[in-house]
Structures are given as C-alpha cells and as structure tokens.
Coordinates of C-alpha atoms in Angstrom, one line a residue:
Chain A
X1 CA 0.0 0.2 0.3
X2 CA 2.5 2.5 1.2
X3 CA 5.0 1.1 -1.9
X4 CA 1.9 2.2 -4.5
X5 CA 1.6 5.7 -2.9
X6 CA 5.5 6.1 -3.3
X7 CA 5.2 5.1 -6.7
X8 CA 2.9 7.1 -7.5
X9 CA 4.4 10.3 -5.7
X10 CA 7.2 9.2 -7.5
X11 CA 6.1 9.7 -10.6
X12 CA 4.6 13.2 -10.0
X13 CA 8.3 14.1 -8.6
X14 CA 9.8 13.0 -11.6
X15 CA 7.2 14.0 -14.2
X16 CA 8.1 18.0 -14.0
X17 CA 12.0 16.9 -14.6
X18 CA 10.5 15.1 -18.2
X19 CA 8.6 17.8 -19.2
X20 CA 11.2 20.1 -18.8
X21 CA 14.0 17.6 -20.7
X22 CA 10.9 17.2 -23.1
X23 CA 10.6 21.2 -23.8
X24 CA 14.6 21.7 -23.7
X25 CA 16.1 18.5 -25.5
X26 CA 13.5 16.6 -26.6
X27 CA 11.1 19.3 -29.2
X28 CA 14.4 21.3 -30.2
X29 CA 15.9 18.0 -31.1
X30 CA 12.8 16.6 -33.1
X31 CA 13.2 20.4 -35.1
X32 CA 16.5 19.8 -35.5
X33 CA 15.8 16.6 -37.5
X34 CA 12.6 17.9 -39.3
X35 CA 14.2 21.0 -40.6
X36 CA 17.2 18.8 -41.9
X37 CA 15.2 17.3 -44.6
X38 CA 13.8 21.1 -46.2
X39 CA 15.1 23.8 -47.7
X40 CA 14.7 26.9 -45.2
X41 CA 15.8 29.9 -43.9
X42 CA 16.2 30.3 -40.3
X43 CA 14.0 33.7 -40.3
X44 CA 11.1 31.7 -42.6
X45 CA 11.6 34.7 -45.3
X46 CA 10.9 31.9 -47.9
X47 CA 8.4 29.7 -47.8
X48 CA 10.5 26.5 -46.6
X49 CA 10.1 23.4 -49.4
X50 CA 11.1 19.4 -48.2
X51 CA 13.7 18.0 -50.4
X52 CA 14.6 15.0 -48.8
X53 CA 18.2 13.8 -49.0
X54 CA 19.4 16.9 -50.5
X55 CA 21.2 18.5 -47.3
X56 CA 22.8 15.1 -46.3
X57 CA 24.0 14.5 -49.7
X58 CA 25.6 18.0 -50.0
X59 CA 27.1 17.4 -46.8
X60 CA 29.3 14.7 -47.6
X61 CA 30.9 16.6 -50.4
X62 CA 31.0 20.1 -48.8
X63 CA 34.4 21.3 -48.3
X64 CA 33.6 23.5 -45.7
X65 CA 32.5 20.8 -43.5
X66 CA 35.3 18.3 -44.3
X67 CA 37.6 21.7 -43.0
X68 CA 35.6 21.9 -39.8
X69 CA 36.3 18.3 -38.8
X70 CA 39.6 17.8 -39.8
X71 CA 40.3 21.3 -37.2
X72 CA 38.0 19.5 -34.5
X73 CA 39.9 16.0 -34.9
X74 CA 43.5 18.0 -34.7
X75 CA 42.0 20.3 -31.7
X76 CA 40.6 17.2 -29.9
X77 CA 43.6 14.9 -30.4
X78 CA 46.5 17.2 -29.8
X79 CA 45.0 19.0 -26.3
X80 CA 43.2 16.0 -24.8
X81 CA 46.7 14.2 -25.3
X82 CA 48.7 17.5 -23.7
X83 CA 46.1 17.5 -20.8
X84 CA 46.2 14.4 -19.8
X85 CA 49.7 14.7 -19.9
X86 CA 50.3 17.5 -17.9
X87 CA 47.6 16.7 -15.5
X88 CA 49.1 13.3 -14.7
X89 CA 52.2 15.1 -13.7
X90 CA 50.4 17.8 -12.3
X91 CA 48.1 14.9 -10.0
X92 CA 51.1 12.9 -9.0
X93 CA 52.9 16.0 -7.9
X94 CA 50.1 17.0 -5.7
X95 CA 49.7 13.5 -4.4
X96 CA 52.8 13.5 -2.6
X97 CA 53.1 15.3 0.7
X98 CA 54.6 18.7 0.9
X99 CA 54.2 21.6 2.4
X100 CA 52.0 24.3 0.8
X101 CA 50.2 21.5 -0.8
X102 CA 46.7 23.2 -0.4
X103 CA 47.9 26.2 -2.0
X104 CA 49.2 24.4 -4.6
X105 CA 45.9 22.6 -5.2
X106 CA 44.0 26.0 -5.2
X107 CA 46.2 27.8 -7.3
X108 CA 45.2 25.5 -9.9
X109 CA 41.6 25.2 -9.4
X110 CA 41.6 29.0 -10.9
X111 CA 42.1 28.8 -14.6
X112 CA 39.3 25.9 -14.1
X113 CA 36.9 28.7 -12.8
X114 CA 38.1 31.5 -15.0
X115 CA 35.1 32.0 -18.0
X116 CA 36.4 30.3 -21.2
X117 CA 35.6 34.1 -22.8
X118 CA 37.7 35.7 -20.4
X119 CA 40.5 33.1 -20.5
X120 CA 40.7 33.4 -24.2
X121 CA 40.5 37.4 -24.1
X122 CA 43.3 37.2 -21.3
X123 CA 45.6 35.2 -23.3
X124 CA 44.9 37.3 -26.4
X125 CA 46.5 40.0 -24.8
X126 CA 49.1 38.0 -23.5
X127 CA 49.7 36.8 -27.1
X128 CA 49.0 40.4 -28.8
X129 CA 52.1 40.7 -31.4
X130 CA 53.3 43.7 -30.0
X131 CA 52.6 44.2 -26.4
X132 CA 51.9 40.5 -25.5
X133 CA 53.7 39.9 -22.5
X134 CA 55.0 36.1 -24.0
X135 CA 56.0 38.3 -26.8
X136 CA 58.3 40.8 -24.3
X137 CA 59.5 38.2 -22.2
X138 CA 60.1 35.4 -25.0
X139 CA 62.7 37.9 -26.8
X140 CA 63.9 39.4 -23.2
X141 CA 64.5 35.7 -22.0
X142 CA 66.1 34.7 -25.6
X143 CA 63.3 32.0 -26.2
X144 CA 62.4 34.0 -29.1
X145 CA 64.8 35.5 -31.7
X146 CA 62.1 37.9 -32.9
X147 CA 58.3 39.3 -31.7
X148 CA 55.7 36.5 -33.3
X149 CA 52.5 37.1 -34.8
X150 CA 50.9 34.4 -32.9
X151 CA 47.4 34.8 -33.6
X152 CA 48.0 35.9 -37.5
X153 CA 50.1 33.4 -38.8
X154 CA 47.9 30.7 -40.0
X155 CA 50.2 28.0 -38.9
X156 CA 50.2 28.9 -35.4
X157 CA 46.9 30.2 -34.9
X158 CA 45.9 26.5 -33.9
X159 CA 48.7 25.6 -32.0
X160 CA 48.3 28.9 -29.8
X161 CA 44.4 28.5 -28.8
X162 CA 45.4 24.9 -28.2
X163 CA 47.7 25.9 -25.6
X164 CA 45.3 28.1 -23.8
X165 CA 42.7 25.4 -24.0
X166 CA 45.4 23.3 -22.3
X167 CA 46.1 25.8 -19.8
X168 CA 42.3 26.0 -19.0
X169 CA 41.3 22.6 -18.5
X170 CA 44.7 20.4 -17.6
X171 CA 43.4 21.2 -13.9
X172 CA 40.1 19.4 -14.4
X173 CA 41.8 16.4 -15.3
X174 CA 44.4 16.8 -12.8
X175 CA 41.6 16.7 -10.3
X176 CA 39.7 13.7 -11.3
X177 CA 43.4 12.1 -11.9
X178 CA 44.1 13.0 -8.0
X179 CA 40.9 11.4 -7.2
X180 CA 41.8 8.4 -8.3
X181 CA 45.3 8.4 -6.8
X182 CA 43.8 9.0 -3.5
X183 CA 42.0 5.3 -4.1
X184 CA 45.1 3.0 -4.5
X185 CA 45.9 1.9 -0.9
X186 CA 49.1 3.0 0.3
X187 CA 49.9 -0.5 1.5
X188 CA 50.8 -1.3 -2.3
X189 CA 53.7 1.2 -2.5
X190 CA 54.9 -0.1 0.9
X191 CA 54.8 -3.9 0.2
X192 CA 56.4 -2.8 -3.5
X193 CA 58.9 -1.0 -1.7
X194 CA 59.8 -3.7 0.7
X195 CA 60.4 -6.1 -2.6
X196 CA 63.1 -3.6 -3.8
X197 CA 61.1 -2.0 -7.1
X198 CA 62.0 1.4 -8.0
X199 CA 59.7 4.0 -7.7
X200 CA 59.5 4.3 -11.7
X201 CA 58.6 0.5 -11.3
X202 CA 56.2 0.8 -8.8
X203 CA 54.3 3.6 -11.3
X204 CA 54.0 1.4 -14.1
X205 CA 53.0 -1.5 -12.1
X206 CA 50.7 -0.6 -9.5
X207 CA 50.0 3.6 -10.1
X208 CA 49.0 3.3 -14.3
X209 CA 47.1 0.3 -13.8
X210 CA 44.9 1.2 -11.0
X211 CA 44.5 4.5 -12.5
X212 CA 43.4 3.4 -15.7
X213 CA 39.2 3.7 -14.4
X214 CA 39.8 7.4 -13.3
X215 CA 42.2 8.0 -16.3
X216 CA 39.4 6.7 -19.1
X217 CA 36.5 8.8 -17.3
X218 CA 38.5 12.0 -17.3
X219 CA 39.4 10.8 -21.0
X220 CA 35.8 10.9 -22.1
X221 CA 34.7 13.8 -20.3
X222 CA 37.4 15.7 -22.0
X223 CA 37.3 14.4 -25.5
X224 CA 33.2 15.0 -25.3
X225 CA 33.7 18.7 -24.5
X226 CA 36.9 19.3 -27.2
X227 CA 34.6 17.8 -29.9
X228 CA 32.0 20.0 -28.8
X229 CA 34.5 23.5 -28.7
X230 CA 33.4 26.8 -30.3
X231 CA 34.3 29.5 -26.9
X232 CA 37.9 29.4 -26.8
X233 CA 38.6 29.3 -31.1
X234 CA 35.3 31.6 -31.9
X235 CA 36.4 34.6 -29.4
X236 CA 40.3 34.2 -30.4
X237 CA 39.7 33.5 -34.1
X238 CA 36.3 33.9 -34.9
X239 CA 35.1 32.0 -38.3
X240 CA 38.6 31.5 -39.3
X241 CA 39.3 28.9 -41.8
X242 CA 42.5 27.9 -40.2
X243 CA 40.2 27.5 -36.8
X244 CA 36.9 26.9 -37.4
X245 CA 35.7 24.0 -35.4
X246 CA 32.6 22.0 -36.3
X247 CA 30.3 24.1 -33.6
X248 CA 31.3 27.1 -35.0
X249 CA 31.0 26.0 -38.8
X250 CA 27.5 25.0 -37.3
X251 CA 26.5 28.6 -36.0
X252 CA 27.9 29.9 -38.6
X253 CA 25.8 28.2 -41.2
X254 CA 22.6 28.9 -39.1
X255 CA 23.1 32.3 -37.8
X256 CA 25.4 33.9 -40.3
X257 CA 23.6 32.5 -43.4
X258 CA 20.3 31.7 -42.0
X259 CA 20.4 28.2 -43.2
X260 CA 18.0 26.4 -40.9
X261 CA 17.9 23.2 -43.2
X262 CA 21.4 22.8 -44.1
X263 CA 22.5 24.1 -40.7
X264 CA 20.1 21.5 -39.2
X265 CA 21.4 18.5 -41.2
X266 CA 25.1 19.9 -40.1
X267 CA 23.8 19.0 -36.2
X268 CA 22.7 15.9 -37.2
X269 CA 26.1 15.2 -38.3
X270 CA 27.6 16.6 -35.2
X271 CA 25.3 14.4 -33.0
X272 CA 26.4 11.5 -35.0
X273 CA 29.9 12.3 -34.5
X274 CA 29.8 12.7 -30.8
X275 CA 27.5 9.7 -30.7
X276 CA 30.2 7.2 -32.5
X277 CA 32.6 8.3 -30.2
X278 CA 31.0 7.6 -27.4
X279 CA 30.1 4.1 -28.7
X280 CA 34.0 3.9 -29.5
X281 CA 35.0 4.6 -25.7
X282 CA 32.2 2.4 -24.6
X283 CA 33.1 -0.3 -26.1
X284 CA 37.2 0.4 -25.0
X285 CA 36.6 0.8 -21.6
X286 CA 33.9 -2.4 -21.9
X287 CA 37.1 -4.6 -22.9
X288 CA 38.8 -2.8 -20.0
X289 CA 36.1 -4.3 -17.4
X290 CA 36.4 -7.3 -19.1
X291 CA 40.4 -8.3 -18.7
Chain B
X1 CA 71.1 14.3 -3.2
X2 CA 68.0 14.2 -1.0
X3 CA 68.3 17.9 -0.9
X4 CA 68.7 18.5 -4.6
X5 CA 65.6 16.3 -5.3
X6 CA 63.8 18.0 -2.6
X7 CA 64.7 21.6 -4.6
X8 CA 63.9 19.7 -7.6
X9 CA 60.4 18.9 -6.8
X10 CA 59.8 22.5 -5.0
X11 CA 61.1 23.8 -8.3
X12 CA 58.4 21.7 -10.0
X13 CA 55.8 22.7 -7.8
X14 CA 56.5 26.6 -7.7
X15 CA 56.6 26.3 -11.8
X16 CA 52.7 24.7 -11.5
X17 CA 51.8 27.5 -9.2
X18 CA 53.1 30.0 -11.5
X19 CA 51.8 28.4 -14.8
X20 CA 48.4 28.3 -13.2
X21 CA 48.0 31.5 -11.5
X22 CA 50.0 34.2 -13.9
X23 CA 47.6 34.8 -17.0
X24 CA 45.3 36.1 -13.9
X25 CA 47.7 38.3 -12.5
X26 CA 49.0 39.7 -15.6
X27 CA 45.0 40.7 -16.4
X28 CA 44.7 41.9 -12.8
X29 CA 47.5 44.0 -13.5
X30 CA 46.8 44.8 -16.8
X31 CA 43.6 46.4 -15.8
X32 CA 45.2 48.9 -13.1
X33 CA 47.6 50.2 -15.7
X34 CA 46.9 53.4 -17.5
X35 CA 46.8 53.2 -21.6
X36 CA 50.2 54.4 -22.2
X37 CA 52.0 51.9 -19.6
X38 CA 49.7 48.8 -20.9
X39 CA 51.4 49.6 -23.9
X40 CA 55.1 50.0 -23.6
X41 CA 57.6 47.7 -24.7
X42 CA 59.1 47.4 -21.7
X43 CA 55.9 46.7 -19.5
X44 CA 56.3 46.1 -15.5
X45 CA 54.9 43.2 -13.6
X46 CA 53.6 45.2 -11.0
X47 CA 50.3 47.5 -11.4
X48 CA 52.6 50.5 -10.9
X49 CA 51.6 53.4 -12.2
X50 CA 48.4 52.7 -10.8
X51 CA 44.8 53.8 -12.1
X52 CA 41.3 52.8 -11.9
X53 CA 40.1 54.9 -15.2
X54 CA 39.6 50.9 -16.9
X55 CA 37.2 50.2 -14.2
X56 CA 35.2 53.8 -14.8
X57 CA 34.9 53.5 -18.4
X58 CA 33.8 49.8 -18.3
X59 CA 30.3 50.4 -15.5
X60 CA 30.2 54.3 -17.4
X61 CA 30.6 53.9 -21.0
X62 CA 29.5 50.5 -21.5
X63 CA 26.6 48.2 -20.5
X64 CA 28.1 46.5 -18.2
X65 CA 26.1 47.0 -15.3
X66 CA 23.1 45.7 -17.2
X67 CA 24.9 42.8 -18.4
X68 CA 26.2 41.7 -14.8
X69 CA 22.7 42.0 -13.7
X70 CA 21.6 40.0 -16.2
X71 CA 24.0 37.3 -15.8
X72 CA 23.1 37.0 -12.2
X73 CA 19.4 37.0 -13.1
X74 CA 20.2 34.0 -15.6
X75 CA 22.7 32.3 -13.8
X76 CA 20.7 32.7 -10.3
X77 CA 17.4 31.5 -12.0
X78 CA 18.8 28.5 -13.5
X79 CA 20.5 26.9 -10.4
X80 CA 17.8 27.7 -8.3
X81 CA 15.3 26.3 -10.8
X82 CA 17.3 23.2 -11.7
X83 CA 18.0 22.4 -7.6
X84 CA 14.2 23.1 -6.9
X85 CA 13.2 20.3 -10.3
X86 CA 16.6 18.3 -9.4
X87 CA 15.9 17.3 -5.9
X88 CA 12.3 16.6 -6.5
X89 CA 13.5 14.4 -9.2
X90 CA 16.6 12.5 -7.7
X91 CA 14.6 11.9 -4.4
X92 CA 12.2 9.9 -6.7
X93 CA 15.3 8.4 -8.4
X94 CA 17.6 7.7 -5.3
X95 CA 14.9 6.4 -2.4
X96 CA 11.2 5.8 -4.5
X97 CA 10.2 2.5 -5.6
X98 CA 10.3 3.9 -9.6
X99 CA 9.9 1.3 -11.8
X100 CA 11.5 3.5 -15.1
X101 CA 14.2 4.5 -13.0
X102 CA 16.8 3.5 -15.3
X103 CA 15.5 4.8 -18.1
X104 CA 15.7 8.5 -17.0
X105 CA 18.7 7.9 -15.4
X106 CA 20.1 7.0 -18.7
X107 CA 18.5 9.7 -20.6
X108 CA 19.8 12.4 -18.0
X109 CA 23.1 11.0 -18.8
X110 CA 22.7 11.0 -22.3
X111 CA 21.9 14.5 -21.8
X112 CA 25.2 15.4 -20.2
X113 CA 27.0 14.2 -23.4
X114 CA 25.2 15.8 -26.1
X115 CA 26.2 19.2 -27.7
X116 CA 24.3 22.5 -27.2
X117 CA 25.4 23.4 -30.7
X118 CA 22.9 20.4 -31.9
X119 CA 19.9 21.6 -30.2
X120 CA 20.6 25.5 -31.5
X121 CA 17.9 25.3 -34.3
X122 CA 15.5 24.0 -32.2
X123 CA 15.9 26.3 -29.6
X124 CA 16.1 28.8 -31.5
X125 CA 13.0 28.2 -33.1
X126 CA 11.0 27.2 -29.8
X127 CA 12.1 30.4 -28.5
X128 CA 10.7 32.3 -31.2
X129 CA 7.4 30.6 -31.3
X130 CA 6.9 30.9 -27.4
X131 CA 7.9 34.6 -27.5
X132 CA 11.0 33.9 -25.6
X133 CA 13.8 34.9 -27.6
X134 CA 15.8 37.7 -26.1
X135 CA 14.0 37.4 -22.7
X136 CA 15.8 36.1 -19.1
X137 CA 13.4 33.4 -19.2
X138 CA 14.5 32.5 -22.4
X139 CA 17.8 31.8 -21.2
X140 CA 17.3 30.3 -18.4
X141 CA 15.3 27.6 -19.6
X142 CA 17.5 27.0 -22.3
X143 CA 20.3 26.7 -19.7
X144 CA 18.2 23.6 -17.9
X145 CA 19.4 21.8 -20.6
X146 CA 23.2 21.2 -19.1
X147 CA 22.2 22.4 -15.4
X148 CA 19.6 19.9 -14.4
X149 CA 20.8 16.9 -15.7
X150 CA 24.0 17.7 -14.2
X151 CA 22.2 18.5 -10.5
X152 CA 19.8 14.9 -10.9
X153 CA 22.9 12.9 -11.4
X154 CA 24.7 14.3 -8.5
X155 CA 21.7 15.2 -6.5
X156 CA 20.5 11.4 -6.6
X157 CA 24.0 9.8 -5.6
X158 CA 23.8 12.2 -2.7
X159 CA 20.1 10.8 -1.6
X160 CA 21.3 7.3 -2.2
X161 CA 23.5 7.3 0.2
X162 CA 21.4 8.1 3.3
X163 CA 20.6 5.6 5.6
X164 CA 17.1 4.0 5.4
X165 CA 16.6 3.9 8.9
X166 CA 15.9 7.7 9.0
X167 CA 13.5 6.9 6.4
X168 CA 11.7 4.3 8.2
X169 CA 11.7 5.8 11.6
X170 CA 9.9 8.9 9.8
X171 CA 7.1 6.3 8.3
X172 CA 6.5 4.5 11.6
X173 CA 6.0 8.0 13.2
X174 CA 3.5 8.6 10.2
X175 CA 5.3 11.3 8.3
X176 CA 4.2 11.3 4.5
X177 CA 6.4 10.4 2.0
X178 CA 6.7 14.2 1.1
X179 CA 7.0 15.1 4.6
X180 CA 10.0 12.9 4.8
X181 CA 11.3 14.4 1.3
X182 CA 11.5 18.1 3.1
X183 CA 12.2 17.0 7.1
X184 CA 14.1 14.8 7.4
X185 CA 15.8 13.9 3.8
X186 CA 16.3 17.2 2.6
X187 CA 18.4 19.1 5.2
X188 CA 20.9 16.1 5.4
X189 CA 21.7 17.1 1.3
X190 CA 22.3 20.0 2.8
X191 CA 26.2 19.8 1.5
X192 CA 24.9 17.9 -2.0
X193 CA 23.0 20.7 -2.6
X194 CA 25.8 23.5 -2.0
X195 CA 28.0 21.7 -4.1
X196 CA 25.9 21.1 -7.2
X197 CA 24.0 24.8 -6.9
X198 CA 27.7 26.7 -7.3
X199 CA 28.5 23.8 -10.3
X200 CA 25.9 24.6 -11.7
X201 CA 25.8 28.3 -10.9
X202 CA 29.4 28.5 -12.4
X203 CA 28.8 26.8 -15.7
X204 CA 25.4 29.3 -16.1
X205 CA 27.6 32.0 -15.5
X206 CA 30.0 31.1 -17.9
X207 CA 28.0 29.9 -20.6
X208 CA 28.6 31.6 -24.0
X209 CA 27.3 30.1 -27.1
X210 CA 23.4 30.6 -26.1
X211 CA 23.7 33.3 -24.4
X212 CA 25.6 34.9 -27.9
X213 CA 22.6 33.8 -30.2
X214 CA 19.8 34.0 -28.3
X215 CA 19.7 37.7 -27.3
X216 CA 19.8 40.6 -29.2
X217 CA 21.5 44.4 -27.9
X218 CA 22.1 44.6 -23.7
X219 CA 18.7 43.8 -22.5
X220 CA 19.6 40.5 -21.8
X221 CA 22.7 40.0 -22.9
X222 CA 24.8 38.4 -20.4
X223 CA 28.6 39.0 -19.8
X224 CA 30.8 36.7 -21.8
X225 CA 29.1 37.7 -25.0
X226 CA 29.7 41.0 -24.0
X227 CA 33.2 40.6 -23.0
X228 CA 33.7 38.6 -26.0
X229 CA 32.6 41.7 -28.1
X230 CA 34.1 44.4 -26.3
X231 CA 34.9 47.5 -28.7
X232 CA 36.9 50.9 -28.2
X233 CA 36.3 54.2 -28.9
X234 CA 37.1 53.8 -32.7
X235 CA 36.8 50.0 -34.3
X236 CA 40.7 50.0 -34.9
X237 CA 41.8 50.3 -31.1
X238 CA 41.0 47.4 -29.2
X239 CA 40.7 48.7 -25.1
X240 CA 43.1 45.9 -23.9
X241 CA 42.5 47.9 -20.7
X242 CA 38.6 47.8 -20.1
X243 CA 38.6 44.1 -21.7
X244 CA 40.9 43.3 -18.4
X245 CA 38.8 45.2 -16.3
X246 CA 35.7 43.6 -17.1
X247 CA 37.3 40.0 -17.0
X248 CA 38.4 40.6 -13.4
X249 CA 35.1 42.0 -12.7
X250 CA 33.5 38.7 -13.8
X251 CA 36.3 36.6 -12.4
X252 CA 36.5 38.1 -9.1
X253 CA 33.3 36.5 -7.4
X254 CA 34.0 32.8 -9.0
X255 CA 37.9 32.9 -8.0
X256 CA 36.2 33.6 -4.2
X257 CA 33.6 31.2 -4.6
X258 CA 36.5 28.4 -5.7
X259 CA 38.8 29.6 -2.6
X260 CA 35.6 29.4 -0.3
X261 CA 34.6 26.3 -1.0
X262 CA 37.3 24.4 -2.7
X263 CA 37.1 21.0 -1.1
X264 CA 33.0 21.0 -1.8
X265 CA 34.0 22.0 -5.7
X266 CA 36.5 19.3 -6.0
X267 CA 34.2 16.4 -4.1
X268 CA 31.5 17.8 -6.5
X269 CA 33.8 17.9 -9.9
X270 CA 34.7 14.1 -9.3
X271 CA 31.8 12.8 -7.9
X272 CA 29.9 14.2 -10.8
X273 CA 33.2 12.5 -13.3
X274 CA 33.4 9.1 -11.8
X275 CA 29.8 8.6 -11.2
X276 CA 29.1 9.6 -14.5

C-alpha cells in the first residue's frame, strides 16, 4: 500500500523534470531532425520546401564541413593528449605530501574557474604581437629571436589556441586523476618498496594500472568537451578557416547564413559524430573491465 | 642528493603555481595600468603607475552593469530552478520505488553528453515561437539543458547514500513520503545542494553560445558575450585595459567561490565525473 503511494509520488516528482527535458531537449531535437530535410531559412522569409536527403548529400561533399571536421579532430587529439599528460604530472606532484600542498591545489583551480571567454581574451592580450607579455618575455629571455604574431599566422593560430585550452582544462584533468590516485591503497606501495621495486617500477606496475578507470573517465569527459569546442576558438579567431571547429561552422551556417535546413543537417552530423565516439569509448571501457 | 631532489621538486611545484596563476595575475595588473603603460615595450610586472580609469570606463561607458545584472538573474534563476526540479526528481530516483528509474537516468546521462550546438536551431525556433527569444526566462530555460541533468545526477547519488533507517523511522511516526523528503532527507543533503548549486551556477555564469545566439542588444545579454565583443572608441583600437577590467570583475566572484568552497567543488566535480 505504502509502496503504491510511493510509486505514484515518484511519478509526480519526476514529471516536472520530464516535461522540462521534453521542452528543452526533446522538442528542439525533433525540430532539428525535421528541418534537416527541408530547404528553409531561419527567419522563414521564404516558404520552406521539402527536399529529402539533399542537405545530407551536400554535406558529404561540403569542403567547409570537411575542413571543420579535421580542425576539430586535430584540436581534440592534440589538446586532450597534452592535458592528460600534464594533468597526470600535476596530479602525481600534488598527491605526494609536502608543505603548501593545499595552496597548490587552490592555485590550479583558478584556470578552471575562469570563464572560457575571459581566458580567451586574457591570452589574446598576452599573445598580442607587439605588446603581449609572451612576446616581451620571450625576446628578453632569448626564447624567441623576434616577436611573433601568434594569432595572425595560419600555422601558429591553432597551436596557440590549443595552448590556451590546455592551460584552462588541465586542472580539471589533474583533479579527476588526483581523485583516482587517492583511491590507491598506500600498502601496495609499501609492499613494493619492501620487495625492492624502484619508484619508476611502482609507477608502471601499481599506479598506472590502478589509475586506468579514472583515466578513462577523464578522457571521455575531455574528449566529448573538445569535440564540441566553440568558445575558446570563436573568441580568439572568429570563423577563421584555419581554426573553425564543427560547432563554429554549424553556428555560421545557421545564424550568419540563416540556412536552417542545411544547418540542421550539420547539427545532426555533429550529433552522430559524438555518438560514434561515445560508442567507441564505451566498447573500449567494456573490454577494459572484462580484462 | 636528497636535498637536490627536494629542491627540484619545489621548483616543479613553483612552476605549476606560476603557470596556473600568472595569466590571471597579468589580467589583474593590466586592468590597473594606464593605457600608455599598457602599451609599452617594457611593461612592468607590478601595477605601477596605478589607475582605476579602466574600471570607471567599463561601468560608465558600456552597459556592463546591465550585463552583470543579467548574468546574475540568468545564472541565479537557472541554478534555483534546476535545484528545485533536481531535488524532486533525484529523491524519486534515489529513494522511491520507481520502475522506469534506469530509463530516466540514461536520458539524464545522455543529456550531459550531447552538444549544445546540436539543439541550437531547435531551441531558437522554440524560443521565437513562444515569445521567449531575448528574454531572461528564455535563457534560463535553455540553460536547464546542461544544469538540470548534472544536478539530478549528483543529487541522486547523495540521496542514495543516506541511511535507510531515518526514512523508516519517519514513516513509523506517520510522516508522508513528501514530509519525509522535506523535513528529514532534504536537510541532510545540504552539502550536496551547495556543491551542485555552485557548479550549476558557475556553468551558467560562464555560458557563451546560447547567450550570444538568443539575445539581441544589451537588454538581456549576459557578461560573456559582452566581454567577447567589447569595442573601443574607434573600431581600430582594442581597449585591452577595459577588457581586462571587465574580465577581472566577472572572474573575481568565481575565484572567491573557489577559494571558499574549494573542497566542495573538487568533491562535486569528481562525484559528477566518477559516477558519470
């Protein structure tokens, strides 16, 4: 009797959330699928026209889409690997006991807390070709032979933006990995020391294998984030072809070109790409667990 | 040898701290430097000479005060609404017999993974059709897309972790399930509420794509798109001093929150990720 009443209450409690989900996710998603089969502009100045799969056929041979896809992939692979590497190093440092450890942990949280738009502007100023502190210090310390226009040279702009993203998101990686490190029992290391294992051996035989679950979770989170990157690239470079990501291209088609039909098809494509990555990750995680 | 490795270790620590903090430090001192000192071939690393001109500019010339207020309304609204809805749903999902529990949790999890850009056109159409385009409520509703799933996910974990006996004692005393939620369970999830609320607030406060796309002019525009499009007196000069001043103003509340609630934020981030 009580159970029945509780179940009914549970429905009532979940209902508002379900309605919100339907409103802000379900309905818009259905709209995106629907319009991807139409030729339509977002202001509805012309009458929409059903064109079947034409938007998708165009997408398959759209050079701009391909460009945005490769930019996004390069951004994701490079920034996520650098973040993982640096994040692991920082996590290992913070995990050892030393004076001022709390202070360091607070310090690395600062890049995480700064809004992405702000960090993009801060770095744009620091990377300024004439007055930027990176150029000034770089020349003074002899690291640069002359001042560099980091954000104007096509071959430097994506690496510069990746450096900004790495600065901003490494702390998150480090914190997730630190949480994983703290789950590893101290006794394992003590036993290994007694058996004469070096610190290096301990890292490869104890730390890394036991850290793998945390590492995989952190990788999934960061990869998904990097694949949908918008803010940092858009603020630092706008719709520059050298850096334009999938999300930026999608917004450009939808809002700047007002092309609701093709823009919706691009949205669906991005969703599919993200979904494929999630599946790939899930499969490899599953295999990890079986092993 | 030991001393040397100790020294190297502390050098590494110092490097990590400088790497993390220096860019923000540079933004702060840039915001206090007069323009001629800002554009100098040999910039000083301390805010000397010192001026508050950029801060005055930001608040007097631009609609920055308005943008700040909008950010506060939108981020605050989205946080409160997702906490309210999230508590109700998480209690049902974490404590009550609810057959489609796993299906709902999967939907919530899927929502945390999917890209905001993929619903941009759909939300745009929805907001315009309902007259919510360029309104605070419109932005708040669209922010629920990312604040609500996260809130539910973490709070469900908190509710699950509470001991069963408390609830049973309340039932024995004749409390209804709803009374049990609000009188017994909710007060116990206080820390969880603070953590998820903080993280939701920070996410909404920093959001850029929706704020850029769903607002026109400064009536509803929040701070991130305002800072991204800060213009100078002429289109040819970029007012770096003012941009840095505005950046410091929006970032300081966040840095303070991080300093005060450091432990909570770290716990919330890792709980959200480890369970997700």
